Coordinates of C-alpha atoms and ligand atoms in Angstrom, one line a residue:
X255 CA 40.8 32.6 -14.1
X256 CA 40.3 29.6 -16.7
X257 CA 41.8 26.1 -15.8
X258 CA 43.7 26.2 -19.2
X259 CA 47.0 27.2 -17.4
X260 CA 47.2 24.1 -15.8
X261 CA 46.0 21.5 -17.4
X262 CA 49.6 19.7 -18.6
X263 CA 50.2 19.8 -14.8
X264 CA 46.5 18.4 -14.0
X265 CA 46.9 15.6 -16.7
X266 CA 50.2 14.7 -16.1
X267 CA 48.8 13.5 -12.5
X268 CA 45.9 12.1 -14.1
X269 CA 48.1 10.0 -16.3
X270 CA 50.3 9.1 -13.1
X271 CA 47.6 8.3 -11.0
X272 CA 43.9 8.0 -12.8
X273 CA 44.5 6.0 -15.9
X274 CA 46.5 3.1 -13.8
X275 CA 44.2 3.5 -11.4
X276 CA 43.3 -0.1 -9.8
X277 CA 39.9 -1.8 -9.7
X278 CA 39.3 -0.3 -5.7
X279 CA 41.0 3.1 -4.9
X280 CA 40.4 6.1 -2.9
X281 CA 40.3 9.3 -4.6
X282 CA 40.9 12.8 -2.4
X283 CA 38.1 14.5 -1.8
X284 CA 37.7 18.2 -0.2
X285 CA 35.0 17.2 1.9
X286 CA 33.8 14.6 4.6
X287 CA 31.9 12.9 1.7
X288 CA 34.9 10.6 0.8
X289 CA 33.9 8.5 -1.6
X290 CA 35.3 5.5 -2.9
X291 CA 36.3 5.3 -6.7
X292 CA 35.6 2.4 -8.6
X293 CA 36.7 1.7 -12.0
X294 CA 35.0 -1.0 -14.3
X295 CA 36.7 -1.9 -17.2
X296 CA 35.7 -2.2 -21.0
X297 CA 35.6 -5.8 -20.9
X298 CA 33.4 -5.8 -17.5
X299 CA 30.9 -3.2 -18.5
X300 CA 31.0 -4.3 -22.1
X301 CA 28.9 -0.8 -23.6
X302 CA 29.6 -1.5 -27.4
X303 CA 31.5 1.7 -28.4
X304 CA 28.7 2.4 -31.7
X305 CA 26.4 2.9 -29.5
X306 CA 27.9 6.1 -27.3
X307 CA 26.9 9.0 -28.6
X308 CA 29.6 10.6 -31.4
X309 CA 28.8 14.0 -30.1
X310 CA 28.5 13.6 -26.5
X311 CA 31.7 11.6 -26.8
X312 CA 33.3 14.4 -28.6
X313 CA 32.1 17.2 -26.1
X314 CA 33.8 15.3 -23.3
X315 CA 37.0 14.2 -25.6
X316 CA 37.4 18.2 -26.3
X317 CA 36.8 19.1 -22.4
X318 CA 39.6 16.5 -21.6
X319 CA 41.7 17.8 -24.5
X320 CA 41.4 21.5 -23.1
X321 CA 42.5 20.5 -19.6
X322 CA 38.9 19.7 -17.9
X323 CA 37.4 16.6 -17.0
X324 CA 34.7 15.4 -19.1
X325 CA 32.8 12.2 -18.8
X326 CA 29.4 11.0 -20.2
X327 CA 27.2 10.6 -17.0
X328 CA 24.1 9.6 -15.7
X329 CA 20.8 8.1 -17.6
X330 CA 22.6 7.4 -20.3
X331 CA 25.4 5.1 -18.9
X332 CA 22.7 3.6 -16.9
X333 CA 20.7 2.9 -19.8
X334 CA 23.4 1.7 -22.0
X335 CA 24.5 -1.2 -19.2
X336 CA 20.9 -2.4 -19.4
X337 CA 21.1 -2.4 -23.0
X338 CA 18.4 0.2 -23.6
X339 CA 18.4 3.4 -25.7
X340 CA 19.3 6.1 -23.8
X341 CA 17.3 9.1 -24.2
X342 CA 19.2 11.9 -24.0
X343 CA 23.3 12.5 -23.1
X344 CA 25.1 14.6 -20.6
X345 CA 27.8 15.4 -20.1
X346 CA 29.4 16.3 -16.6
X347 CA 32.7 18.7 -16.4
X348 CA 34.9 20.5 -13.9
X349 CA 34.7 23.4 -15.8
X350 CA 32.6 26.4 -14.9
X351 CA 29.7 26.8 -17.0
X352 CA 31.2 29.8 -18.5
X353 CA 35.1 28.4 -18.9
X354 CA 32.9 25.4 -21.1
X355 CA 31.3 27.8 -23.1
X356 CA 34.4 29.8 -24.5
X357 CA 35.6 26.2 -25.6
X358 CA 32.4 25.3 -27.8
X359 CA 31.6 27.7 -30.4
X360 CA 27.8 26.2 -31.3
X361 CA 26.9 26.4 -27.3
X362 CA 24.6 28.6 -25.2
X363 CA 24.3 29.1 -21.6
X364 CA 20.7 28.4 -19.8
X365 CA 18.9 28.3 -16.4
X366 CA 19.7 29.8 -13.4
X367 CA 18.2 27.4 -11.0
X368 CA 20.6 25.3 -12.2
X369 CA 23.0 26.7 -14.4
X370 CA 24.4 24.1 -17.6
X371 CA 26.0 24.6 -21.0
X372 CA 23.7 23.2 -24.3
X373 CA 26.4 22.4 -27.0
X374 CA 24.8 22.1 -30.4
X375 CA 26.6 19.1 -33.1
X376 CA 24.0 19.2 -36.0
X377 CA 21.2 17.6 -34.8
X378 CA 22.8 16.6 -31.6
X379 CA 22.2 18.5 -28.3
X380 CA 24.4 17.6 -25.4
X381 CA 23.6 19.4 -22.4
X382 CA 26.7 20.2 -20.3
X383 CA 26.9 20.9 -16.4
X384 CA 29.2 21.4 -14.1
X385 CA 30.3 19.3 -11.0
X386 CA 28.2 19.7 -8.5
X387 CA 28.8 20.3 -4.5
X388 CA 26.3 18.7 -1.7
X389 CA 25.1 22.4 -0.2
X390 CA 26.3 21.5 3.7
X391 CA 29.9 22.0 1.7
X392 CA 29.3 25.5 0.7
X393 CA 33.0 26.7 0.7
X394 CA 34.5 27.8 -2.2
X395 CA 31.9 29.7 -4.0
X396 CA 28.9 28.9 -1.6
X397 CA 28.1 32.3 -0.3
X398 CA 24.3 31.8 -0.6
X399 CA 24.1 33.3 -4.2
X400 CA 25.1 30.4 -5.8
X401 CA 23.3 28.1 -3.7
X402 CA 20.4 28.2 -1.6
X403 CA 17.9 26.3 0.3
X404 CA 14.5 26.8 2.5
X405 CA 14.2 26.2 6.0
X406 CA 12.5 22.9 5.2
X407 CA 15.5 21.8 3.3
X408 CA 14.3 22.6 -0.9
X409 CA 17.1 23.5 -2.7
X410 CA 16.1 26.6 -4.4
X411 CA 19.3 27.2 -6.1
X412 CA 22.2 24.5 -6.8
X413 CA 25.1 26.5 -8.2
X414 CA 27.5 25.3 -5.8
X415 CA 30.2 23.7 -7.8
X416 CA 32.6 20.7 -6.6
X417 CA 34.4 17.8 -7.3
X418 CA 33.7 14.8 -9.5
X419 CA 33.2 12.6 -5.9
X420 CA 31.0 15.2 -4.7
X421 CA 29.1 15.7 -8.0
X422 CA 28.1 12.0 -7.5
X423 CA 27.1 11.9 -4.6
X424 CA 24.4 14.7 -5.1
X425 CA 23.1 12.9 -7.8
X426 CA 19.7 11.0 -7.5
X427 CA 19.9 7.4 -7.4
X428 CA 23.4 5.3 -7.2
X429 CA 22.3 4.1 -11.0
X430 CA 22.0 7.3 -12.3
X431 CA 25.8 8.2 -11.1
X432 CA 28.2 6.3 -13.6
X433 CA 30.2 8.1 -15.2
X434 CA 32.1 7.4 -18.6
X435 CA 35.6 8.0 -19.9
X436 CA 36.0 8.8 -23.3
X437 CA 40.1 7.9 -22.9
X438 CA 39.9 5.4 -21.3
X439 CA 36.6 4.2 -21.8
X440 CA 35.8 3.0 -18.2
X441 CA 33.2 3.3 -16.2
X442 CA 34.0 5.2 -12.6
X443 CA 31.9 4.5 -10.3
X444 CA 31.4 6.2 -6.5
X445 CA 28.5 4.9 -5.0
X446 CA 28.7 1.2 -5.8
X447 CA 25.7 1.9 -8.6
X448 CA 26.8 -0.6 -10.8
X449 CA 26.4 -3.6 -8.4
X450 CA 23.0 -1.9 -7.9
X451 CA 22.1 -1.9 -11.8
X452 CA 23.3 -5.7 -11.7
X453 CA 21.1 -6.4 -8.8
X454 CA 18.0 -4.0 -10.5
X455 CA 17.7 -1.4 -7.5
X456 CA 17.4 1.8 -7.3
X457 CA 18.9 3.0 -3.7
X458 CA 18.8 6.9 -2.7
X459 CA 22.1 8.2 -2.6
X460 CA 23.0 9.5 1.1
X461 CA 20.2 9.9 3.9
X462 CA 17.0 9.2 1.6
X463 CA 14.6 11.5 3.8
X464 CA 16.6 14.7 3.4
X465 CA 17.3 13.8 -0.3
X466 CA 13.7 14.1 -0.9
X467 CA 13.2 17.1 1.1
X468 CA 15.6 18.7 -0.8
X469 CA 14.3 18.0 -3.8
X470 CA 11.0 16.1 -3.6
X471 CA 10.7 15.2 -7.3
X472 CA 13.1 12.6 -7.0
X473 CA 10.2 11.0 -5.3
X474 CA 8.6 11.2 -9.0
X475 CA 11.7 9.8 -10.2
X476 CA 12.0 6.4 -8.3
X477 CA 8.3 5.6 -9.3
X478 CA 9.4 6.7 -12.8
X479 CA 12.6 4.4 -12.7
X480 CA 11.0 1.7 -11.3
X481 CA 8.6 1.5 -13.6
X482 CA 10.6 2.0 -16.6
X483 CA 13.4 -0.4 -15.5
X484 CA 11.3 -2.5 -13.5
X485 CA 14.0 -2.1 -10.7
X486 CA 13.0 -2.6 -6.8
X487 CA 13.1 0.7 -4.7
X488 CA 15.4 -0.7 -1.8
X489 CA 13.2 -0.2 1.5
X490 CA 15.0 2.8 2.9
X491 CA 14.6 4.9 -0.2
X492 CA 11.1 3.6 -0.5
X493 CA 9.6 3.7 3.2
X494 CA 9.9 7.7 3.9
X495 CA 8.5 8.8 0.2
X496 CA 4.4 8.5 1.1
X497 CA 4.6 10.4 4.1
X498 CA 6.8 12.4 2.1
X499 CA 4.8 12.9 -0.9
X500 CA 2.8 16.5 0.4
X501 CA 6.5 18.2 -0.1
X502 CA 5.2 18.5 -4.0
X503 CA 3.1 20.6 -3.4
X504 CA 6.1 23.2 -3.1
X505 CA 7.4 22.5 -6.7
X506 CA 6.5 24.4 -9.5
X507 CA 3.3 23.5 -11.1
X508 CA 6.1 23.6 -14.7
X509 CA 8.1 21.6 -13.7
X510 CA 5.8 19.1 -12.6
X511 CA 3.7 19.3 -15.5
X512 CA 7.0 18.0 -17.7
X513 CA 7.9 15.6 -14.9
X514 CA 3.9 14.2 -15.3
X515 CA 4.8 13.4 -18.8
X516 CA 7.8 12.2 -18.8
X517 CA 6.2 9.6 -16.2
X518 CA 2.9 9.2 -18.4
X519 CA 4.5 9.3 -21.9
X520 CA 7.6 7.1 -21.5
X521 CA 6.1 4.0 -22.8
X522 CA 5.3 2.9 -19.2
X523 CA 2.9 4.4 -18.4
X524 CA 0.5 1.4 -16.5
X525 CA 3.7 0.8 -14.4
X526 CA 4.2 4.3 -13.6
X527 CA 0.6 4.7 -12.5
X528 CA 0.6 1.5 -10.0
X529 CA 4.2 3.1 -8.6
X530 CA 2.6 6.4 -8.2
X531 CA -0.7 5.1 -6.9
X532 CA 1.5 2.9 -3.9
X533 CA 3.5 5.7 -2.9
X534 CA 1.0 8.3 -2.4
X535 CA 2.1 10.0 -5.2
X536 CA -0.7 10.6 -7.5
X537 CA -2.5 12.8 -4.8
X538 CA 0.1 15.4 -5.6
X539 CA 0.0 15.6 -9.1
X540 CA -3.3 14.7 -10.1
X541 CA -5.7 15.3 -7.0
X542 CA -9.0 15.4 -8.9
X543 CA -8.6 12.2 -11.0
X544 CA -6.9 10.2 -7.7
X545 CA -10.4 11.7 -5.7
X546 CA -12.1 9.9 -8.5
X547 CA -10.4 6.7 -8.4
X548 CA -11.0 6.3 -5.0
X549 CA -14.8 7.3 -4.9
X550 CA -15.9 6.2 -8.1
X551 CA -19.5 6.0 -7.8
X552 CA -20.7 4.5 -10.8
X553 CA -18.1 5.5 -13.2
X554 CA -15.2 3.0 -14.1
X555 CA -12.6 5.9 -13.4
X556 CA -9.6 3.4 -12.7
X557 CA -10.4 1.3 -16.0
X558 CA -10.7 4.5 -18.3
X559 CA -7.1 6.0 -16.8
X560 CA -5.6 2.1 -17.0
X561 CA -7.4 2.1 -21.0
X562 CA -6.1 5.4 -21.6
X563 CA -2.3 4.8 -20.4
X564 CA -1.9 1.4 -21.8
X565 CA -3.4 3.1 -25.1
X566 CA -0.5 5.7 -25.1
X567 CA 2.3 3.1 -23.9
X568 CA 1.0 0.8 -27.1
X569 CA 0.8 3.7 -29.9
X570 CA 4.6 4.6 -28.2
X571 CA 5.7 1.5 -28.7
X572 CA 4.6 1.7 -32.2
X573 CA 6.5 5.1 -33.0
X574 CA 3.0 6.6 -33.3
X575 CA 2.4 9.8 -32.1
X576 CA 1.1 10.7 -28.4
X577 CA -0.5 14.1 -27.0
X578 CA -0.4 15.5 -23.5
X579 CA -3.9 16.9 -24.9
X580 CA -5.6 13.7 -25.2
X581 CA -3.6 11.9 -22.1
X582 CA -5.0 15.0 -19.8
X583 CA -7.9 14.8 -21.6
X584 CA -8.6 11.4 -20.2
X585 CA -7.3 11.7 -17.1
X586 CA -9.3 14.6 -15.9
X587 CA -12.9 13.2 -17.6
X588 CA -14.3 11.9 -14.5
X589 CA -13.4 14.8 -12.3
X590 CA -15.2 17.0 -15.0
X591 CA -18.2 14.7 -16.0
X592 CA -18.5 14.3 -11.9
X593 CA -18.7 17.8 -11.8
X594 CA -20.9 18.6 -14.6
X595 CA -23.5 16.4 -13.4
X596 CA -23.5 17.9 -10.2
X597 CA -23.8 21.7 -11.9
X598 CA -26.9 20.1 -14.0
X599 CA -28.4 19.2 -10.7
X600 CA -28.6 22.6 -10.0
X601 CA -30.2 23.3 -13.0
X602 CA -27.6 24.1 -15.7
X603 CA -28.2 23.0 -19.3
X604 CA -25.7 20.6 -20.6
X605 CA -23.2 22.6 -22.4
X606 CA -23.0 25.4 -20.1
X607 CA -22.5 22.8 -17.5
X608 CA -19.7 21.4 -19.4
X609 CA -18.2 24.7 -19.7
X610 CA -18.4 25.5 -16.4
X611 CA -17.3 22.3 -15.5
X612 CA -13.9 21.9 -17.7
X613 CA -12.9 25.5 -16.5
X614 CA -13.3 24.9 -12.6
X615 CA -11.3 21.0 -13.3
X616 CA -8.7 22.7 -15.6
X617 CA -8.5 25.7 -13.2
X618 CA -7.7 22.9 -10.0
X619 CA -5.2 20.8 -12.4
X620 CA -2.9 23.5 -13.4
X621 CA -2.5 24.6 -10.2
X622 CA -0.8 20.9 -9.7
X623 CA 0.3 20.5 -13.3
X624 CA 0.6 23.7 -15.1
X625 CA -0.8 23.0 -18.6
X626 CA 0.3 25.2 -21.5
X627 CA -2.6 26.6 -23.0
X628 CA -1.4 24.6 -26.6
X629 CA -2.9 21.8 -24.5
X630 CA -5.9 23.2 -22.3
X631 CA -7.9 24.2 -25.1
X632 CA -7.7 21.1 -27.5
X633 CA -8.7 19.4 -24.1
X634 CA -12.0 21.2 -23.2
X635 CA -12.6 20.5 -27.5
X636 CA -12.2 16.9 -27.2
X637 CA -14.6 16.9 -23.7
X638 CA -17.3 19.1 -26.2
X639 CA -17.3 16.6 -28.7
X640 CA -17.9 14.0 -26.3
X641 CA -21.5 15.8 -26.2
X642 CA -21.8 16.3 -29.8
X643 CA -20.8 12.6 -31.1
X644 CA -24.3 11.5 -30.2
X645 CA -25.7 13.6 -32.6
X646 CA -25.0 12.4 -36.0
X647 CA -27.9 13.0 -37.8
X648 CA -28.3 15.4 -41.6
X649 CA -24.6 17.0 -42.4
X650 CA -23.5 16.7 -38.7
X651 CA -21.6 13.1 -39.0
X652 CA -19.8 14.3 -42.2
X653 CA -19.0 17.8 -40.0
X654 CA -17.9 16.4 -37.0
X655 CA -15.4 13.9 -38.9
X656 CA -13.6 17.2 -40.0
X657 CA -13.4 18.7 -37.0
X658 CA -9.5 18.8 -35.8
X659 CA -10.2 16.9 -32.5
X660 CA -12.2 14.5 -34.1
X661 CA -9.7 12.1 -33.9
X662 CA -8.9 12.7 -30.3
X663 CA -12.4 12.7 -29.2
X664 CA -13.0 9.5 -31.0
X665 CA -10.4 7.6 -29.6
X666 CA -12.0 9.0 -26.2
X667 CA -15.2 7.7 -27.0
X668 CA -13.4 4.0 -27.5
X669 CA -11.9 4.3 -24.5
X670 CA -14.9 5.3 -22.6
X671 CA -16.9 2.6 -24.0
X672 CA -14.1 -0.1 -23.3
X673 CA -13.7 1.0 -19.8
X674 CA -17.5 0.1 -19.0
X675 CA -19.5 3.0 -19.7
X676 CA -22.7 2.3 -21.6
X677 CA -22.9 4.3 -24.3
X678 CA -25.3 2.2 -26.0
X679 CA -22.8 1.4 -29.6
X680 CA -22.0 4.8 -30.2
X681 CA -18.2 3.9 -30.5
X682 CA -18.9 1.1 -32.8
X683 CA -21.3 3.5 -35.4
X684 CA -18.1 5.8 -35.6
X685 CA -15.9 3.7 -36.1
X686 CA -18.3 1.8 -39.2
X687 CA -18.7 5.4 -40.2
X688 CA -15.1 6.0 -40.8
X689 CA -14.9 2.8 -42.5
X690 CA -17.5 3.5 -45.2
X691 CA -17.7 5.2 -48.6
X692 CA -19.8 8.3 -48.7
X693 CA -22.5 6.3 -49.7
X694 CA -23.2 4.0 -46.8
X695 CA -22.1 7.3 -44.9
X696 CA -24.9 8.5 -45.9
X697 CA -27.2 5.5 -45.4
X698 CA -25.8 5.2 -42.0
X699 CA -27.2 8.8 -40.7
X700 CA -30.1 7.9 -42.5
X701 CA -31.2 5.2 -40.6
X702 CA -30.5 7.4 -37.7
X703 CA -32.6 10.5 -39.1
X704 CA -35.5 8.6 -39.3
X705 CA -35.2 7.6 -35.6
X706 CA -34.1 10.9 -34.5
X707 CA -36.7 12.7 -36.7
X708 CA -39.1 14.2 -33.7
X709 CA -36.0 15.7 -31.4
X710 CA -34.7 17.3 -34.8
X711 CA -38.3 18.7 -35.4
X712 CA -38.3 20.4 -32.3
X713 CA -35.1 21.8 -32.1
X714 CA -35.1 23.2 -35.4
X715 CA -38.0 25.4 -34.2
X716 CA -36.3 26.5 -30.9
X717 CA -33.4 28.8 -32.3
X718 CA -36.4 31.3 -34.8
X719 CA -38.0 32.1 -30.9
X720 CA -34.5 32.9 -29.4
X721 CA -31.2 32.4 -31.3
X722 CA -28.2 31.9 -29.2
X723 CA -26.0 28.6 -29.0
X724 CA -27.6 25.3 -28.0
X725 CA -25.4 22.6 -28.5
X726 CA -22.3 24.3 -28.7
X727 CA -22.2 23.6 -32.5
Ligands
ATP208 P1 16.0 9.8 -18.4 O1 16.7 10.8 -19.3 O2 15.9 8.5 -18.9 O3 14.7 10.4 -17.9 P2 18.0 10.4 -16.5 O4 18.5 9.7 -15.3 O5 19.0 10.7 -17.6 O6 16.8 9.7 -17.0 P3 17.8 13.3 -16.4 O7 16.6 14.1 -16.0 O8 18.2 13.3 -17.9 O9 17.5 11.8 -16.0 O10 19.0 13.6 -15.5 C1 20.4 13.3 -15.8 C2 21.1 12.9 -14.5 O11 21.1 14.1 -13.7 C3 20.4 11.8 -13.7 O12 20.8 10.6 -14.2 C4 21.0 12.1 -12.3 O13 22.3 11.7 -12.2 C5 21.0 13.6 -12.3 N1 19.7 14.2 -11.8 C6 18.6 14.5 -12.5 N2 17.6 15.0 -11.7 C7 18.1 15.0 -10.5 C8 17.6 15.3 -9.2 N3 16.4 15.8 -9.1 N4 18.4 15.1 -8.1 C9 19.6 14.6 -8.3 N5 20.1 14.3 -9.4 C10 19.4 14.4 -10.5
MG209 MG1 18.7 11.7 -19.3

């Protein structure tokens, strides 16, 4: 029932055989994925104890204590060789999801795709999960409930539990599947990933082909790598992934929504985007925008994405804050100002154009990208400013500067400007206008009054014939 019966017998062959263990040794496996085990010492991998994690260390101490096994795994061993912060720590165990939970008392069970343990310490979270089993070795518990996959190989359910060899080797990359010893405070290693981190590669684990068709986000995941470790994809995992890259369009638009900003808003984003762009990978998650970059027209669409990502990677880098709002916002402005003109063609006014326009590009994107309402609307805001920043004449400057996506659509306006577009200063007048006491505020519109005087005139008039919004105001 629970593993808790044998654990004295379970350590007492740990301590004969694991601790001792030598540099290069086999360990037993129940399946044909025999993998060798190899351990690398303290002094080798040299991760300076302060920085592991105090409660990710003492979730696996406890699972090792209780009988389990319990390492700290993946991202964040790999990021801790290559001396980088690690973003988050897991935790990998032979204990059952359920067997884990009755051992943490802060801890809750979640997803069913993939089932794992969250263990709360204060502010820590350390997500827990279970060894994993490659799906060919169904066996013990592999009965189709617990894992399943389509015809064309997506693993729709991976709930097949296994050993620590076989949890690595249905991990991702060889990088991402080191694992750590609180005792003993090795690293164990099954796929030869740490010569791999050494030599900055990222190699597929197993055949890379049906890897990816099993779960084609881990094509997302070598450009994200590579860009963010500036590792080389070694040529068999690279080769199959553009031909490879329409499988995408069978993941849920969620989950790759989160997986398009973790790739955008890492702090690498310009690298991310030229890995994407060579692997056929944009396409997938952002069809509209990648349509764009490749038939411009007159718009610089690749200079405004570029502006816009090395923007985010710079304000990252600077602890400011970053929103999938504006990032989307960016991305998806040529599709919609492509697609507005093309609606005023045909005889649409402006704003109704717009709105028309930022509905049918939203409405194609989240069918890609799934984007959370929180985000859609402060989008199609900062796009409706865009039309209303020319207009800055009487109270409407002062009003604009209050609006909540001023801020946003400003920094839009910068970008569009720097990327090419002629926009004849406007950028520049904002951003003096923010500069300036209320006084030369006021000088500043002005200046612009008396220019704009006639087209004022005449609108003022329209609205007492027919009221109903012009300008969106
Ligand atoms: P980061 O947290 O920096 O994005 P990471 O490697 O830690 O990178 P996570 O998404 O946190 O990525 O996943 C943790 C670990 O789980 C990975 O290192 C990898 O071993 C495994 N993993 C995650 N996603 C997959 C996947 N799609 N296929 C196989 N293994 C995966
Ligand atoms: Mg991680």
């Amino acid at each position: 029932m629970n593993k808790k019966a044998t654990p004295l017998i379970g350590n007492i062959v740990r301590r004969l055989f694991g601790r001792n263990a030598t540099e290069q040794d086999t360990t037993p496996s129940q399946t044909d994925n025999n993998a060798k085990r190899r351990l690398i010492s303290e002094e080798e991998h040299r991760i300076p104890r302060r920085n592991l994690n105090d409660a990710a260390m003492k979730t696996a101490y406890h699972l090792q204590d209780e009988g389990y096994e319990g390492y700290l795994v993946g991202g964040c061993i790999r990021d801790l060789l290559l001396k980088k912060r690690p973003k988050d720590f897991d935790v990998a165990t032979d204990a059952t999801p359920e067997q884990a939970h009755a051992l943490f008392r802060r801890s809750r069970l979640i997803g069913r795709r993939f089932k794992l343990l969250h263990v709360r310490f204060g502010r820590d979270l350390i997500e827990v999960a279970t060894f994993r089993a490659s799906h060919d070795s169904q066996p013990k518990n592999g009965d189709g409930e617990h894992g399943r996959q389509s015809d064309s190989g997506l693993i729709l359910r991976d709930n097949v539990y296994g050993t620590i060899e076989e949890d690595a080797l249905r991990r991702d990359f060889t990088v991402n599947a080191l694992y750590y010893c609180p005792k003993d405070h090795c690293v164990y290693d099954f796929a030869n990933g740490y010569n791999d981190l050494l030599n900055k590669t990222l190699r597929m684990i197993g055949n890379p082909e049906a890897r990816y068709r099993e779960d084609p986000v881990r094509m997302l995941r070598a450009a994200r790598f590579a860009a963010k470790l500036d590792f080389t994809i070694e040529p068999a995992s690279e080769t199959p992934i553009p031909e490879l890259a329409y499988l995408l369009k069978d993941i849920a638009p969620a989950r790759l929504f989160d997986e398009a900003l973790k790739i955008f808003q890492s702090g690498h984003g310009v690298q991310s985007y030229h890995q994407l762009r060579k692997h056929n990978l944009m396409d997938p998650l952002f069809g509209q925008t990648n349509d764009c970059i490749d038939n411009p027209g007159n718009y610089p669409v690749e200079k405004l994405v570029l502006n816009a990502l090395s923007n985010t990677d710079r304000r990252l880098q600077q602890n400011k804050s970053v929103t999938p709002a504006f990032l989307f916002a960016a991305l998806l402005w040529y599709p919609m100002q492509r697609r507005m003109e093309q609606l005023q063609k045909e005889g649409m006014h402006s704003v109704p154009a717009m709105h028309e326009a930022a509905n049918q590009v939203i409405g194609m994107q989240i069918r890609q990208t799934a984007i959370p309402r929180r985000f859609s609307t402060p989008i199609r805001e900062i796009w409706e400013l865009q039309l209303r920043l020319p207009r800055r004449q009487g109270k409407r400057a002062e009003r604009l500067v209050e609006h909540p996506r001023f801020r946003a659509a400003y920094d839009l306006l910068v970008l569009r400007e720097n990327s090419g577009e002629n926009l004849d200063g406007l950028a520049a007048w904002w951003t003096d206008y923010q500069a300036n006491n209320p006084q030369s505020r006021n000088t500043m519109t002005r200046d612009l009054g008396a220019d704009e005087q006639p087209r004022k005139r005449r609108r003022r008039r329209r609205p007492a014939k027919k009221s109903g919004p012009q300008s969106g105001e």
